[in-house]
Amino acid sequence: MPPTSKIDFDQILKVLSERKSDIFDKGTKLLKSPTDTCWKDIINQLNFNISSKYLYLIVKENRHNILTKLKPTLDVYKQTYRQDSSEEIISEESSRHNDDLNKESKLNFKMALPKDQWESIYDSVNSRVYKRSDGKSTNREYQTLKPYEWSPVIHNYFYALTKLPCSISYKNAKVCPNGEIFLKIYGKCTVCLSNFQGVLIDQPLCTDIVTIDCTYEGGFRHCKSSNKRKLIGNKREQLKKKLINENQSAAYVQRVEAMGLMEYGDKEPSHLPSTNALRILKHKALKDEQINSDPVIALSRLFTI
């Protein structure tokens, strides 16, 4: 016989139902943070030998359908996220549906990119020239977002707004300054095959915020992706500098990155690098600095210089 749980979930549900107005924020209708005093008060009332953070995790992960029974039906919710690097507030408006396991969900939200973030991924002067696949001499020339720079920024905002672990493969960030739609971005999760689309209708002016309308559709609510996105662009160089120049360990770098991306109880994001990936990054960077991979040949070249 498996051991029985010492936690009475029926009693937890009863107490939480009585204190429902205390654990949900009145404005956003979202759960209050695990550091809020309401969780400690509920623990004292329950008289269970568990921490307040563990109680928060039980509710957030909907164990024994507690959150489903507690949370009122909401058509629209708003969530704000403050990015540590730029301290810019990103607002999200999305619709939530109580779908069945076999039914797809659709999420609508807005990405609000500050001016410096937009300029880091878009170059209005230089266009990209692509060779034709059929071998003809005429090449296609059109503008896109900066290669290796735009997808990490877009995915960082995607996770900040949705908190989904999906590993999305992005493509086709083509810019049409004279077209009906200025920018279209496509992407697909490599695990649950949910489709992402971001649209910017009009060319942004010299404003502080660039807003991209996004939709994400598919079975993402049940996605259990453990795939990791590849480290590319400026983020790769930043992590390389921390590992080599600042002599930080891979575990420490990952911990710092996780603290900036995640909150307590969040699923691990796909763009959080693993410690193994960071160690390989450091190894390759140090190897590139060597004169030769063979230490004997490298020493002989040093003496001849």
Short mmCIF file of N, CA and C in Angstrom, two decimals, residues 18-19 39 48 87 92 119 134 140-141 148 153 155 174 178 191 210 233 267 299:
data_model
loop_
_atom_site.label_atom_id
_atom_site.label_comp_id
_atom_site.label_asym_id
_atom_site.label_seq_id
_atom_site.Cartn_x
_atom_site.Cartn_y
_atom_site.Cartn_z
N GLU A 18 -12.84 30.04 2.22
CA GLU A 18 -13.23 31.11 3.14
C GLU A 18 -12.34 32.34 3.01
N ARG A 19 -11.07 32.11 2.62
CA ARG A 19 -10.11 33.22 2.51
C ARG A 19 -9.81 33.56 1.05
N TRP A 39 -0.59 33.97 3.12
CA TRP A 39 -0.26 32.54 3.11
C TRP A 39 0.19 32.07 4.49
N PHE A 48 -0.84 23.07 9.82
CA PHE A 48 -0.13 22.00 9.14
C PHE A 48 1.37 22.26 9.21
N GLU A 87 13.77 47.90 -16.77
CA GLU A 87 12.73 48.36 -15.87
C GLU A 87 11.57 48.99 -16.63
N GLU A 92 0.00 42.93 -20.66
CA GLU A 92 -0.57 41.82 -21.43
C GLU A 92 -2.06 41.78 -21.23
N GLU A 119 15.43 49.14 -31.28
CA GLU A 119 16.59 49.51 -32.09
C GLU A 119 17.67 48.45 -32.07
N ASP A 134 17.24 28.72 -56.84
CA ASP A 134 17.23 28.06 -58.15
C ASP A 134 18.52 28.31 -58.93
N ARG A 140 17.31 38.26 -54.35
CA ARG A 140 16.24 38.98 -53.68
C ARG A 140 16.84 39.86 -52.59
N GLU A 141 16.34 41.06 -52.48
CA GLU A 141 16.83 41.99 -51.47
C GLU A 141 15.66 42.57 -50.71
N TYR A 148 20.09 36.61 -35.54
CA TYR A 148 20.66 36.15 -34.27
C TYR A 148 20.40 37.10 -33.10
N VAL A 153 15.22 38.15 -28.08
CA VAL A 153 14.46 39.24 -27.46
C VAL A 153 12.96 38.93 -27.48
N HIS A 155 11.51 35.98 -27.68
CA HIS A 155 11.18 34.85 -26.80
C HIS A 155 11.26 35.25 -25.33
N LYS A 174 10.27 39.12 -41.65
CA LYS A 174 10.44 39.99 -42.81
C LYS A 174 9.77 41.33 -42.58
N ASN A 178 6.88 49.38 -47.11
CA ASN A 178 5.86 49.92 -48.01
C ASN A 178 4.66 48.99 -48.18
N VAL A 191 7.74 20.98 -29.55
CA VAL A 191 7.18 19.85 -28.80
C VAL A 191 5.67 19.76 -29.00
N VAL A 210 7.07 50.21 -28.87
CA VAL A 210 6.63 49.54 -30.10
C VAL A 210 5.80 48.33 -29.67
N GLY A 233 23.60 35.22 -30.53
CA GLY A 233 23.55 36.67 -30.48
C GLY A 233 24.29 37.29 -29.31
N LYS A 267 7.47 27.39 -14.31
CA LYS A 267 8.13 26.31 -15.04
C LYS A 267 9.42 26.84 -15.67
N LEU A 299 53.31 25.18 -27.91
CA LEU A 299 54.53 25.60 -27.21
C LEU A 299 55.66 25.88 -28.19
#
